[in-house]
Amino acid sequence: MPELPEVETVKRGLSRLVIGKIVSSAKSNWPKSFPNLQADVDLFLIGAKIIGVRRRAKVLIIDLDTKYSLVIHLKMTGQIVYRGGESFAAGHPNDSMIGELPDRSTRVILGFDDGSNLYFNDQRKFGWVRLMPTVEIPNLPFMLKVGPEPLTAEFTAKIFINRVRKRANSTIKATILDQAILAGVGNIYADESLWGAKIYPGNRVRDISDSKLIKLHKEIVYVMTLSIEKGGSTDKNYVDAEGKKGNYLEFARVFRRENLPCPRCGTVIVKTRVAGRGTHYCPKCQKESR
DNA sequence: CACTTGACCTGTCCGC
DNA sequence: TGCGGACAGGTCAAGT
């Protein structure tokens, strides 16, 4: 679920809501969701002040004034939601927001000294919240291998093509999903950007022209930027730091639109399987190479 | 080495 | 209504 635009939206929300807060308690009911030694929690988390919130790829980083950080991966169904002392600071619960917290998927609760709380919810328990020294974050295996951030000036079409060409025999979809090639693309934005570039997701990289890859580079930047403007994509679980759902899927052209018309040519969108993932495409606009 | 598949979990939906 | 199986947005280990 959470791909780059969703994690970026959470990051922006947390930056407004929790910087300056002092952590007063930390509870977890599932060890894999919070795999930290109690001694580290006591020494470097309890009493610490939050001094910054960052994102790299799909990883969220909350920096503390103890030279430690909380490194968070939401994986498929993770949520990070801030709630003030009262139940619903942002208004009455409704369809665009999750309900009372904690709920049955709450795995970690951080309490602040002003009575507010930060909840880590994760239905499928794939995600985690790790406390570690800030300086060690760049040495995590994931950080050592992860590719460039797509929404920066350094992410040029030339760099994108050079990296993608390293996977000549892979499908283009598997290639752009690979975080070592570039950071942040997941299943939704893979399908959306490949539709924009008129590339069949199962085509091999070696069969795709440079001009198509230039177009794909532009589409990846476009769909991610648009999605951040819309507050991300909520398929099932995703919500932002205030518990609100995202609106990008109202603008999606293929994702979750099987059996509906292609917005470009009217052909019925097909759902299939590529790179082991559910894959949506237009069979007329996105031709299979042979 | 390049590339693909299964595992980690819970919940929901669909067919029988 | 109940039950089994497939599937769901990510990543890593282990397989070919």
PDB file of C-alpha atoms (C1' of nucleotides) in Angstrom:
ATOM      1  CA  MET A   1       0.000   0.000   0.000  1.00  0.00           C
ATOM      2  CA  PRO A   2       1.893   2.949   1.126  1.00  0.00           C
ATOM      3  CA  GLU A   3       4.140   3.955  -1.742  1.00  0.00           C
ATOM      4  CA  LEU A   4       6.187   7.128  -2.004  1.00  0.00           C
ATOM      5  CA  PRO A   5       3.234   9.580  -2.208  1.00  0.00           C
ATOM      6  CA  GLU A   6       1.505   8.038   0.813  1.00  0.00           C
ATOM      7  CA  VAL A   7       4.630   8.030   2.981  1.00  0.00           C
ATOM      8  CA  GLU A   8       5.393  11.587   1.863  1.00  0.00           C
ATOM      9  CA  THR A   9       1.865  12.655   2.880  1.00  0.00           C
ATOM     10  CA  VAL A  10       2.299  11.066   6.316  1.00  0.00           C
ATOM     11  CA  LYS A  11       5.674  12.756   6.651  1.00  0.00           C
ATOM     12  CA  ARG A  12       4.217  16.188   5.921  1.00  0.00           C
ATOM     13  CA  GLY A  13       1.391  15.614   8.397  1.00  0.00           C
ATOM     14  CA  LEU A  14       3.726  14.460  11.149  1.00  0.00           C
ATOM     15  CA  SER A  15       5.999  17.431  10.550  1.00  0.00           C
ATOM     16  CA  ARG A  16       3.069  19.707  11.437  1.00  0.00           C
ATOM     17  CA  LEU A  17       1.762  17.575  14.308  1.00  0.00           C
ATOM     18  CA  VAL A  18       4.570  16.055  16.372  1.00  0.00           C
ATOM     19  CA  ILE A  19       7.776  18.102  16.067  1.00  0.00           C
ATOM     20  CA  GLY A  20       8.693  19.380  19.523  1.00  0.00           C
ATOM     21  CA  LYS A  21       6.635  16.737  21.351  1.00  0.00           C
ATOM     22  CA  ILE A  22       8.239  14.868  24.247  1.00  0.00           C
ATOM     23  CA  VAL A  23       7.732  11.097  24.345  1.00  0.00           C
ATOM     24  CA  SER A  24       6.457   9.914  27.721  1.00  0.00           C
ATOM     25  CA  SER A  25       5.479   6.301  27.048  1.00  0.00           C
ATOM     26  CA  ALA A  26       5.821   3.514  24.462  1.00  0.00           C
ATOM     27  CA  LYS A  27       3.661   0.386  24.381  1.00  0.00           C
ATOM     28  CA  SER A  28       3.471  -2.496  21.930  1.00  0.00           C
ATOM     29  CA  ASN A  29       1.452  -5.704  21.822  1.00  0.00           C
ATOM     30  CA  TRP A  30       3.349  -7.397  18.975  1.00  0.00           C
ATOM     31  CA  PRO A  31       7.150  -7.753  19.259  1.00  0.00           C
ATOM     32  CA  LYS A  32       7.831  -7.829  15.518  1.00  0.00           C
ATOM     33  CA  SER A  33       6.043  -4.501  15.138  1.00  0.00           C
ATOM     34  CA  PHE A  34       8.370  -2.865  17.693  1.00  0.00           C
ATOM     35  CA  PRO A  35      11.594  -4.950  17.805  1.00  0.00           C
ATOM     36  CA  ASN A  36      13.512  -2.884  20.339  1.00  0.00           C
ATOM     37  CA  LEU A  37      15.294  -3.603  23.618  1.00  0.00           C
ATOM     38  CA  GLN A  38      13.498  -2.197  26.635  1.00  0.00           C
ATOM     39  CA  ALA A  39      16.791  -0.678  27.805  1.00  0.00           C
ATOM     40  CA  ASP A  40      17.118   1.303  24.560  1.00  0.00           C
ATOM     41  CA  VAL A  41      13.511   2.449  24.817  1.00  0.00           C
ATOM     42  CA  ASP A  42      14.045   3.638  28.389  1.00  0.00           C
ATOM     43  CA  LEU A  43      17.302   5.423  27.613  1.00  0.00           C
ATOM     44  CA  PHE A  44      16.746   6.912  24.156  1.00  0.00           C
ATOM     45  CA  LEU A  45      12.995   7.134  23.525  1.00  0.00           C
ATOM     46  CA  ILE A  46      11.264   7.908  26.821  1.00  0.00           C
ATOM     47  CA  GLY A  47      11.874  11.570  27.586  1.00  0.00           C
ATOM     48  CA  ALA A  48      13.193  12.297  24.085  1.00  0.00           C
ATOM     49  CA  LYS A  49      12.024  15.283  22.046  1.00  0.00           C
ATOM     50  CA  ILE A  50      11.063  14.881  18.376  1.00  0.00           C
ATOM     51  CA  ILE A  51      13.276  17.213  16.343  1.00  0.00           C
ATOM     52  CA  GLY A  52      12.510  16.194  12.769  1.00  0.00           C
ATOM     53  CA  VAL A  53      10.584  13.932  10.381  1.00  0.00           C
ATOM     54  CA  ARG A  54      12.107  12.639   7.155  1.00  0.00           C
ATOM     55  CA  ARG A  55      11.382  10.167   4.351  1.00  0.00           C
ATOM     56  CA  ARG A  56      13.673   8.042   2.190  1.00  0.00           C
ATOM     57  CA  ALA A  57      11.965   5.824  -0.395  1.00  0.00           C
ATOM     58  CA  LYS A  58       8.984   4.329   1.494  1.00  0.00           C
ATOM     59  CA  VAL A  59      10.719   4.601   4.880  1.00  0.00           C
ATOM     60  CA  LEU A  60       9.641   7.194   7.442  1.00  0.00           C
ATOM     61  CA  ILE A  61      12.233   8.515   9.916  1.00  0.00           C
ATOM     62  CA  ILE A  62      11.414  10.399  13.121  1.00  0.00           C
ATOM     63  CA  ASP A  63      14.545  11.994  14.600  1.00  0.00           C
ATOM     64  CA  LEU A  64      14.912  12.437  18.357  1.00  0.00           C
ATOM     65  CA  ASP A  65      17.167  14.734  20.376  1.00  0.00           C
ATOM     66  CA  THR A  66      18.913  11.669  21.880  1.00  0.00           C
ATOM     67  CA  LYS A  67      20.785  10.978  18.606  1.00  0.00           C
ATOM     68  CA  TYR A  68      18.372   8.079  18.088  1.00  0.00           C
ATOM     69  CA  SER A  69      15.580   7.832  15.515  1.00  0.00           C
ATOM     70  CA  LEU A  70      12.420   5.861  14.966  1.00  0.00           C
ATOM     71  CA  VAL A  71      12.670   4.171  11.577  1.00  0.00           C
ATOM     72  CA  ILE A  72       9.244   3.112  10.322  1.00  0.00           C
ATOM     73  CA  HIS A  73       8.122   0.941   7.412  1.00  0.00           C
ATOM     74  CA  LEU A  74       4.380   0.706   6.801  1.00  0.00           C
ATOM     75  CA  LYS A  75       4.687  -2.204   4.311  1.00  0.00           C
ATOM     76  CA  MET A  76       1.214  -3.197   3.063  1.00  0.00           C
ATOM     77  CA  THR A  77      -1.246  -2.071   5.732  1.00  0.00           C
ATOM     78  CA  GLY A  78       0.603   0.177   8.176  1.00  0.00           C
ATOM     79  CA  GLN A  79      -0.849   3.451   9.415  1.00  0.00           C
ATOM     80  CA  ILE A  80       0.699   6.203  11.553  1.00  0.00           C
ATOM     81  CA  VAL A  81      -1.993   8.362  13.081  1.00  0.00           C
ATOM     82  CA  TYR A  82      -1.742  11.228  15.576  1.00  0.00           C
ATOM     83  CA  ARG A  83      -4.584  11.925  17.967  1.00  0.00           C
ATOM     84  CA  GLY A  84      -4.835  14.709  20.500  1.00  0.00           C
ATOM     85  CA  GLY A  85      -6.090  14.192  24.029  1.00  0.00           C
ATOM     86  CA  GLU A  86      -9.723  14.229  22.949  1.00  0.00           C
ATOM     87  CA  SER A  87     -11.061  11.433  20.723  1.00  0.00           C
ATOM     88  CA  PHE A  88     -11.512  13.314  17.454  1.00  0.00           C
ATOM     89  CA  ALA A  89      -9.501  16.491  17.173  1.00  0.00           C
ATOM     90  CA  ALA A  90     -10.221  16.734  13.452  1.00  0.00           C
ATOM     91  CA  GLY A  91     -14.017  16.449  13.712  1.00  0.00           C
ATOM     92  CA  HIS A  92     -16.625  13.716  13.777  1.00  0.00           C
ATOM     93  CA  PRO A  93     -15.743  10.283  12.459  1.00  0.00           C
ATOM     94  CA  ASN A  94     -16.997   9.624   8.947  1.00  0.00           C
ATOM     95  CA  ASP A  95     -16.267   7.584   5.840  1.00  0.00           C
ATOM     96  CA  SER A  96     -13.181   9.603   4.960  1.00  0.00           C
ATOM     97  CA  MET A  97     -11.470   8.897   8.264  1.00  0.00           C
ATOM     98  CA  ILE A  98     -10.630   5.954  10.517  1.00  0.00           C
ATOM     99  CA  GLY A  99     -12.471   5.686  13.831  1.00  0.00           C
ATOM    100  CA  GLU A 100     -11.646   5.554  17.495  1.00  0.00           C
ATOM    101  CA  LEU A 101      -8.070   4.607  18.427  1.00  0.00           C
ATOM    102  CA  PRO A 102      -6.638   2.311  19.555  1.00  0.00           C
ATOM    103  CA  ASP A 103      -8.478  -0.280  17.499  1.00  0.00           C
ATOM    104  CA  ARG A 104      -7.920  -3.987  16.901  1.00  0.00           C
ATOM    105  CA  SER A 105      -5.015  -3.410  14.490  1.00  0.00           C
ATOM    106  CA  THR A 106      -3.110  -1.052  16.787  1.00  0.00           C
ATOM    107  CA  ARG A 107       0.384  -2.508  17.393  1.00  0.00           C
ATOM    108  CA  VAL A 108       2.313   0.405  18.972  1.00  0.00           C
ATOM    109  CA  ILE A 109       1.244   3.479  20.952  1.00  0.00           C
ATOM    110  CA  LEU A 110       3.586   6.362  21.699  1.00  0.00           C
ATOM    111  CA  GLY A 111       2.324   8.732  24.375  1.00  0.00           C
ATOM    112  CA  PHE A 112       3.421  12.392  24.595  1.00  0.00           C
ATOM    113  CA  ASP A 113       3.688  14.461  27.745  1.00  0.00           C
ATOM    114  CA  ASP A 114       0.807  16.717  26.659  1.00  0.00           C
ATOM    115  CA  GLY A 115      -1.596  13.748  26.622  1.00  0.00           C
ATOM    116  CA  SER A 116      -1.661  13.258  22.856  1.00  0.00           C
ATOM    117  CA  ASN A 117      -0.721   9.932  21.192  1.00  0.00           C
ATOM    118  CA  LEU A 118       0.806   8.503  18.046  1.00  0.00           C
ATOM    119  CA  TYR A 119      -0.649   5.152  16.918  1.00  0.00           C
ATOM    120  CA  PHE A 120       0.990   2.580  14.673  1.00  0.00           C
ATOM    121  CA  ASN A 121      -1.736   0.375  13.227  1.00  0.00           C
ATOM    122  CA  ASP A 122      -0.931  -2.571  10.981  1.00  0.00           C
ATOM    123  CA  GLN A 123      -3.528  -5.155  10.093  1.00  0.00           C
ATOM    124  CA  ARG A 124      -1.138  -7.617   8.449  1.00  0.00           C
ATOM    125  CA  LYS A 125       1.792  -7.093  10.854  1.00  0.00           C
ATOM    126  CA  PHE A 126       4.399  -6.767   8.074  1.00  0.00           C
ATOM    127  CA  GLY A 127       5.457  -3.270   9.105  1.00  0.00           C
ATOM    128  CA  TRP A 128       7.718  -2.194  11.962  1.00  0.00           C
ATOM    129  CA  VAL A 129       8.896   0.715  14.131  1.00  0.00           C
ATOM    130  CA  ARG A 130      12.627   0.424  14.912  1.00  0.00           C
ATOM    131  CA  LEU A 131      14.556   2.563  17.385  1.00  0.00           C
ATOM    132  CA  MET A 132      18.189   2.997  16.374  1.00  0.00           C
ATOM    133  CA  PRO A 133      21.083   5.471  16.440  1.00  0.00           C
ATOM    134  CA  THR A 134      20.494   8.163  13.817  1.00  0.00           C
ATOM    135  CA  VAL A 135      24.001   7.795  12.371  1.00  0.00           C
ATOM    136  CA  GLU A 136      23.443   4.086  11.680  1.00  0.00           C
ATOM    137  CA  ILE A 137      20.441   4.607   9.391  1.00  0.00           C
ATOM    138  CA  PRO A 138      22.520   5.067   6.217  1.00  0.00           C
ATOM    139  CA  ASN A 139      24.190   1.696   6.928  1.00  0.00           C
ATOM    140  CA  LEU A 140      20.956  -0.297   6.910  1.00  0.00           C
ATOM    141  CA  PRO A 141      21.103  -2.819   4.050  1.00  0.00           C
ATOM    142  CA  PHE A 142      18.034  -1.247   2.477  1.00  0.00           C
ATOM    143  CA  MET A 143      19.521   2.268   2.601  1.00  0.00           C
ATOM    144  CA  LEU A 144      22.793   1.062   1.071  1.00  0.00           C
ATOM    145  CA  LYS A 145      21.085  -0.380  -1.986  1.00  0.00           C
ATOM    146  CA  VAL A 146      18.059   1.880  -2.537  1.00  0.00           C
ATOM    147  CA  GLY A 147      18.025   3.892  -5.777  1.00  0.00           C
ATOM    148  CA  PRO A 148      17.481   7.618  -6.410  1.00  0.00           C
ATOM    149  CA  GLU A 149      14.485   9.609  -5.202  1.00  0.00           C
ATOM    150  CA  PRO A 150      12.264  10.244  -8.237  1.00  0.00           C
ATOM    151  CA  LEU A 151      11.074  13.693  -7.153  1.00  0.00           C
ATOM    152  CA  THR A 152      14.493  15.332  -7.054  1.00  0.00           C
ATOM    153  CA  ALA A 153      16.459  17.264  -9.674  1.00  0.00           C
ATOM    154  CA  GLU A 154      19.115  14.523  -9.751  1.00  0.00           C
ATOM    155  CA  PHE A 155      16.586  12.019 -11.096  1.00  0.00           C
ATOM    156  CA  THR A 156      17.083  12.735 -14.780  1.00  0.00           C
ATOM    157  CA  ALA A 157      15.800  10.654 -17.689  1.00  0.00           C
ATOM    158  CA  LYS A 158      19.389   9.712 -18.496  1.00  0.00           C
ATOM    159  CA  ILE A 159      20.029   8.329 -15.008  1.00  0.00           C
ATOM    160  CA  PHE A 160      16.697   6.505 -15.063  1.00  0.00           C
ATOM    161  CA  ILE A 161      17.448   4.840 -18.401  1.00  0.00           C
ATOM    162  CA  ASN A 162      20.954   3.814 -17.355  1.00  0.00           C
ATOM    163  CA  ARG A 163      19.621   2.141 -14.232  1.00  0.00           C
ATOM    164  CA  VAL A 164      16.654   0.466 -15.940  1.00  0.00           C
ATOM    165  CA  ARG A 165      18.900  -0.968 -18.687  1.00  0.00           C
ATOM    166  CA  LYS A 166      20.746  -3.000 -16.017  1.00  0.00           C
ATOM    167  CA  ARG A 167      17.656  -5.244 -15.953  1.00  0.00           C
ATOM    168  CA  ALA A 168      17.565  -5.987 -19.675  1.00  0.00           C
ATOM    169  CA  ASN A 169      15.919  -9.395 -19.311  1.00  0.00           C
ATOM    170  CA  SER A 170      13.374  -8.427 -16.665  1.00  0.00           C
ATOM    171  CA  THR A 171       9.905  -7.152 -17.279  1.00  0.00           C
ATOM    172  CA  ILE A 172       9.648  -3.384 -17.107  1.00  0.00           C
ATOM    173  CA  LYS A 173       7.132  -3.624 -14.278  1.00  0.00           C
ATOM    174  CA  ALA A 174       9.413  -5.776 -12.081  1.00  0.00           C
ATOM    175  CA  THR A 175      12.232  -3.345 -12.869  1.00  0.00           C
ATOM    176  CA  ILE A 176      10.512  -0.147 -11.749  1.00  0.00           C
ATOM    177  CA  LEU A 177       9.132  -1.941  -8.663  1.00  0.00           C
ATOM    178  CA  ASP A 178      12.728  -2.802  -7.693  1.00  0.00           C
ATOM    179  CA  GLN A 179      13.729  -0.280  -5.017  1.00  0.00           C
ATOM    180  CA  ALA A 180      17.388  -0.668  -5.996  1.00  0.00           C
ATOM    181  CA  ILE A 181      16.615   0.789  -9.445  1.00  0.00           C
ATOM    182  CA  LEU A 182      14.646   3.766  -8.159  1.00  0.00           C
ATOM    183  CA  ALA A 183      12.961   4.581  -4.856  1.00  0.00           C
ATOM    184  CA  GLY A 184       9.283   4.699  -4.090  1.00  0.00           C
ATOM    185  CA  VAL A 185       7.356   3.011  -6.919  1.00  0.00           C
ATOM    186  CA  GLY A 186       4.844   0.364  -5.839  1.00  0.00           C
ATOM    187  CA  ASN A 187       2.083  -1.513  -7.592  1.00  0.00           C
ATOM    188  CA  ILE A 188      -0.320   1.401  -8.038  1.00  0.00           C
ATOM    189  CA  TYR A 189       2.123   3.891  -9.552  1.00  0.00           C
ATOM    190  CA  ALA A 190       3.823   1.188 -11.625  1.00  0.00           C
ATOM    191  CA  ASP A 191       0.537   0.449 -13.413  1.00  0.00           C
ATOM    192  CA  GLU A 192      -0.421   4.112 -13.669  1.00  0.00           C
ATOM    193  CA  SER A 193       2.907   5.274 -15.107  1.00  0.00           C
ATOM    194  CA  LEU A 194       3.154   2.378 -17.589  1.00  0.00           C
ATOM    195  CA  TRP A 195      -0.311   3.263 -18.893  1.00  0.00           C
ATOM    196  CA  GLY A 196       0.804   6.887 -19.259  1.00  0.00           C
ATOM    197  CA  ALA A 197       3.865   5.817 -21.259  1.00  0.00           C
ATOM    198  CA  LYS A 198       1.835   3.266 -23.315  1.00  0.00           C
ATOM    199  CA  ILE A 199       4.088   0.355 -22.309  1.00  0.00           C
ATOM    200  CA  TYR A 200       2.788  -3.168 -21.655  1.00  0.00           C
ATOM    201  CA  PRO A 201       3.921  -4.045 -18.083  1.00  0.00           C
ATOM    202  CA  GLY A 202       5.148  -7.521 -19.100  1.00  0.00           C
ATOM    203  CA  ASN A 203       7.433  -6.299 -21.875  1.00  0.00           C
ATOM    204  CA  ARG A 204      11.144  -6.966 -21.363  1.00  0.00           C
ATOM    205  CA  VAL A 205      13.390  -3.950 -20.830  1.00  0.00           C
ATOM    206  CA  ARG A 206      15.559  -4.953 -23.817  1.00  0.00           C
ATOM    207  CA  ASP A 207      12.526  -4.600 -26.103  1.00  0.00           C
ATOM    208  CA  ILE A 208      11.651  -1.064 -24.990  1.00  0.00           C
ATOM    209  CA  SER A 209      13.047   1.965 -26.853  1.00  0.00           C
ATOM    210  CA  ASP A 210      14.845   4.867 -25.202  1.00  0.00           C
ATOM    211  CA  SER A 211      12.072   7.217 -26.270  1.00  0.00           C
ATOM    212  CA  LYS A 212       9.507   5.065 -24.430  1.00  0.00           C
ATOM    213  CA  LEU A 213      11.710   5.049 -21.334  1.00  0.00           C
ATOM    214  CA  ILE A 214      12.002   8.840 -21.490  1.00  0.00           C
ATOM    215  CA  LYS A 215       8.221   8.969 -21.529  1.00  0.00           C
ATOM    216  CA  LEU A 216       8.039   6.522 -18.607  1.00  0.00           C
ATOM    217  CA  HIS A 217      10.450   8.634 -16.564  1.00  0.00           C
ATOM    218  CA  LYS A 218       8.191  11.647 -17.101  1.00  0.00           C
ATOM    219  CA  GLU A 219       5.063   9.649 -16.177  1.00  0.00           C
ATOM    220  CA  ILE A 220       6.565   8.315 -12.935  1.00  0.00           C
ATOM    221  CA  VAL A 221       7.313  11.874 -11.828  1.00  0.00           C
ATOM    222  CA  TYR A 222       3.859  13.011 -12.965  1.00  0.00           C
ATOM    223  CA  VAL A 223       1.760  10.348 -11.205  1.00  0.00           C
ATOM    224  CA  MET A 224       3.713  10.609  -7.948  1.00  0.00           C
ATOM    225  CA  THR A 225       3.451  14.408  -7.934  1.00  0.00           C
ATOM    226  CA  LEU A 226      -0.268  14.308  -8.705  1.00  0.00           C
ATOM    227  CA  SER A 227      -0.863  11.702  -6.012  1.00  0.00           C
ATOM    228  CA  ILE A 228       0.881  13.789  -3.345  1.00  0.00           C
ATOM    229  CA  GLU A 229      -1.419  16.686  -4.324  1.00  0.00           C
ATOM    230  CA  LYS A 230      -4.407  14.374  -3.823  1.00  0.00           C
ATOM    231  CA  GLY A 231      -3.203  13.100  -0.452  1.00  0.00           C
ATOM    232  CA  GLY A 232      -2.132   9.675  -1.762  1.00  0.00           C
ATOM    233  CA  SER A 233      -4.124   6.576  -2.708  1.00  0.00           C
ATOM    234  CA  THR A 234      -6.445   4.767  -0.339  1.00  0.00           C
ATOM    235  CA  ASP A 235      -7.284   1.323  -1.673  1.00  0.00           C
ATOM    236  CA  LYS A 236      -8.203  -0.269   1.641  1.00  0.00           C
ATOM    237  CA  ASN A 237      -6.084   0.770   4.606  1.00  0.00           C
ATOM    238  CA  TYR A 238      -4.044   3.861   3.889  1.00  0.00           C
ATOM    239  CA  VAL A 239      -4.716   7.023   5.905  1.00  0.00           C
ATOM    240  CA  ASP A 240      -2.589  10.113   6.577  1.00  0.00           C
ATOM    241  CA  ALA A 241      -1.190  11.313   9.903  1.00  0.00           C
ATOM    242  CA  GLU A 242      -4.634  12.627  10.892  1.00  0.00           C
ATOM    243  CA  GLY A 243      -6.387   9.391   9.953  1.00  0.00           C
ATOM    244  CA  LYS A 244      -7.831  10.742   6.685  1.00  0.00           C
ATOM    245  CA  LYS A 245      -8.000   8.742   3.447  1.00  0.00           C
ATOM    246  CA  GLY A 246      -6.318   9.806   0.181  1.00  0.00           C
ATOM    247  CA  ASN A 247      -8.078  10.755  -3.061  1.00  0.00           C
ATOM    248  CA  TYR A 248      -5.711   9.746  -5.870  1.00  0.00           C
ATOM    249  CA  LEU A 249      -7.656   6.647  -6.913  1.00  0.00           C
ATOM    250  CA  GLU A 250     -10.486   8.919  -8.112  1.00  0.00           C
ATOM    251  CA  PHE A 251      -7.959  10.074 -10.717  1.00  0.00           C
ATOM    252  CA  ALA A 252      -6.435   6.660 -11.501  1.00  0.00           C
ATOM    253  CA  ARG A 253      -6.573   5.646 -15.160  1.00  0.00           C
ATOM    254  CA  VAL A 254      -6.084   1.860 -14.852  1.00  0.00           C
ATOM    255  CA  PHE A 255      -5.461   0.776 -11.251  1.00  0.00           C
ATOM    256  CA  ARG A 256      -8.566  -0.977  -9.847  1.00  0.00           C
ATOM    257  CA  ARG A 257     -10.396  -0.092 -13.075  1.00  0.00           C
ATOM    258  CA  GLU A 258     -10.640  -3.551 -14.660  1.00  0.00           C
ATOM    259  CA  ASN A 259     -13.698  -3.893 -16.925  1.00  0.00           C
ATOM    260  CA  LEU A 260     -14.011  -0.098 -17.154  1.00  0.00           C
ATOM    261  CA  PRO A 261     -13.131   1.910 -20.288  1.00  0.00           C
ATOM    262  CA  CYS A 262      -9.596   3.179 -20.921  1.00  0.00           C
ATOM    263  CA  PRO A 263      -9.781   6.984 -20.510  1.00  0.00           C
ATOM    264  CA  ARG A 264      -7.702   7.396 -23.680  1.00  0.00           C
ATOM    265  CA  CYS A 265      -9.290   4.996 -26.178  1.00  0.00           C
ATOM    266  CA  GLY A 266     -12.348   3.449 -24.501  1.00  0.00           C
ATOM    267  CA  THR A 267     -11.073  -0.134 -24.704  1.00  0.00           C
ATOM    268  CA  VAL A 268     -11.950  -2.210 -21.646  1.00  0.00           C
ATOM    269  CA  ILE A 269      -9.137  -2.290 -19.048  1.00  0.00           C
ATOM    270  CA  VAL A 270      -7.797  -5.809 -18.353  1.00  0.00           C
ATOM    271  CA  LYS A 271      -6.452  -7.181 -15.085  1.00  0.00           C
ATOM    272  CA  THR A 272      -3.735  -9.834 -15.287  1.00  0.00           C
ATOM    273  CA  ARG A 273      -0.612 -10.920 -13.439  1.00  0.00           C
ATOM    274  CA  VAL A 274       2.903  -9.594 -14.106  1.00  0.00           C
ATOM    275  CA  ALA A 275       5.930  -9.893 -11.798  1.00  0.00           C
ATOM    276  CA  GLY A 276       3.708 -11.810  -9.387  1.00  0.00           C
ATOM    277  CA  ARG A 277       1.459  -8.791  -8.873  1.00  0.00           C
ATOM    278  CA  GLY A 278      -2.044  -7.835  -9.915  1.00  0.00           C
ATOM    279  CA  THR A 279      -1.554  -5.708 -13.046  1.00  0.00           C
ATOM    280  CA  HIS A 280      -3.975  -3.407 -14.853  1.00  0.00           C
ATOM    281  CA  TYR A 281      -3.487  -2.223 -18.437  1.00  0.00           C
ATOM    282  CA  CYS A 282      -5.198  -1.208 -21.661  1.00  0.00           C
ATOM    283  CA  PRO A 283      -4.733  -3.957 -24.277  1.00  0.00           C
ATOM    284  CA  LYS A 284      -5.000  -1.443 -27.121  1.00  0.00           C
ATOM    285  CA  CYS A 285      -2.744   1.352 -25.802  1.00  0.00           C
ATOM    286  CA  GLN A 286      -0.163  -0.964 -24.203  1.00  0.00           C
ATOM    287  CA  LYS A 287       0.915  -3.557 -26.765  1.00  0.00           C
ATOM    288  CA  GLU A 288       2.705  -6.750 -25.876  1.00  0.00           C
ATOM    289  CA  SER A 289       5.993  -7.008 -27.795  1.00  0.00           C
ATOM    290  CA  ARG A 290       6.782 -10.247 -29.597  1.00  0.00           C
TER     291      ARG A 290
ATOM    292  C1'  DC B   1      24.933 -13.090 -11.424  1.00  0.00           C
ATOM    293  C1'  DA B   2      20.164 -12.152 -13.142  1.00  0.00           C
ATOM    294  C1'  DC B   3      15.815 -13.182 -12.258  1.00  0.00           C
ATOM    295  C1'  DT B   4      11.618 -15.437 -10.045  1.00  0.00           C
ATOM    296  C1'  DT B   5       9.048 -17.362  -6.251  1.00  0.00           C
ATOM    297  C1'  DG B   6       7.628 -18.067  -1.464  1.00  0.00           C
ATOM    298  C1'  DA B   7       7.183 -16.306   3.171  1.00  0.00           C
ATOM    299  C1'  DC B   8       5.809 -12.970   6.506  1.00  0.00           C
ATOM    300  C1'  DC B   9       0.240 -11.937   8.550  1.00  0.00           C
ATOM    301  C1'  DT B  10      -4.829 -10.796   8.759  1.00  0.00           C
ATOM    302  C1'  DG B  11      -9.058  -9.898   6.534  1.00  0.00           C
ATOM    303  C1'  DT B  12     -12.282 -10.021   2.836  1.00  0.00           C
ATOM    304  C1'  DC B  13     -14.510 -11.716  -1.038  1.00  0.00           C
ATOM    305  C1'  DC B  14     -16.131 -15.305  -4.153  1.00  0.00           C
ATOM    306  C1'  DG B  15     -17.710 -19.856  -5.474  1.00  0.00           C
ATOM    307  C1'  DC B  16     -19.599 -24.159  -3.940  1.00  0.00           C
TER     308       DC B  16
ATOM    309  C1'  DT C   1     -24.710 -19.815   6.598  1.00  0.00           C
ATOM    310  C1'  DG C   2     -20.247 -22.235   6.365  1.00  0.00           C
ATOM    311  C1'  DC C   3     -15.896 -23.323   4.371  1.00  0.00           C
ATOM    312  C1'  DG C   4     -11.819 -23.393   1.353  1.00  0.00           C
ATOM    313  C1'  DG C   5      -9.034 -20.843  -1.628  1.00  0.00           C
ATOM    314  C1'  DA C   6      -7.390 -16.736  -3.868  1.00  0.00           C
ATOM    315  C1'  DC C   7      -5.963 -12.295  -3.286  1.00  0.00           C
ATOM    316  C1'  DA C   8      -4.424  -7.614  -1.149  1.00  0.00           C
ATOM    317  C1'  DG C   9      -0.567  -1.686  -1.811  1.00  0.00           C
ATOM    318  C1'  DG C  10       6.153  -4.387   0.206  1.00  0.00           C
ATOM    319  C1'  DT C  11      10.427  -6.509   0.918  1.00  0.00           C
ATOM    320  C1'  DC C  12      13.704 -10.169   1.738  1.00  0.00           C
ATOM    321  C1'  DA C  13      15.514 -14.910   1.630  1.00  0.00           C
ATOM    322  C1'  DA C  14      15.965 -18.719  -0.961  1.00  0.00           C
ATOM    323  C1'  DG C  15      15.257 -20.950  -5.199  1.00  0.00           C
ATOM    324  C1'  DT C  16      16.303 -21.826 -10.436  1.00  0.00           C
TER     325       DT C  16
END
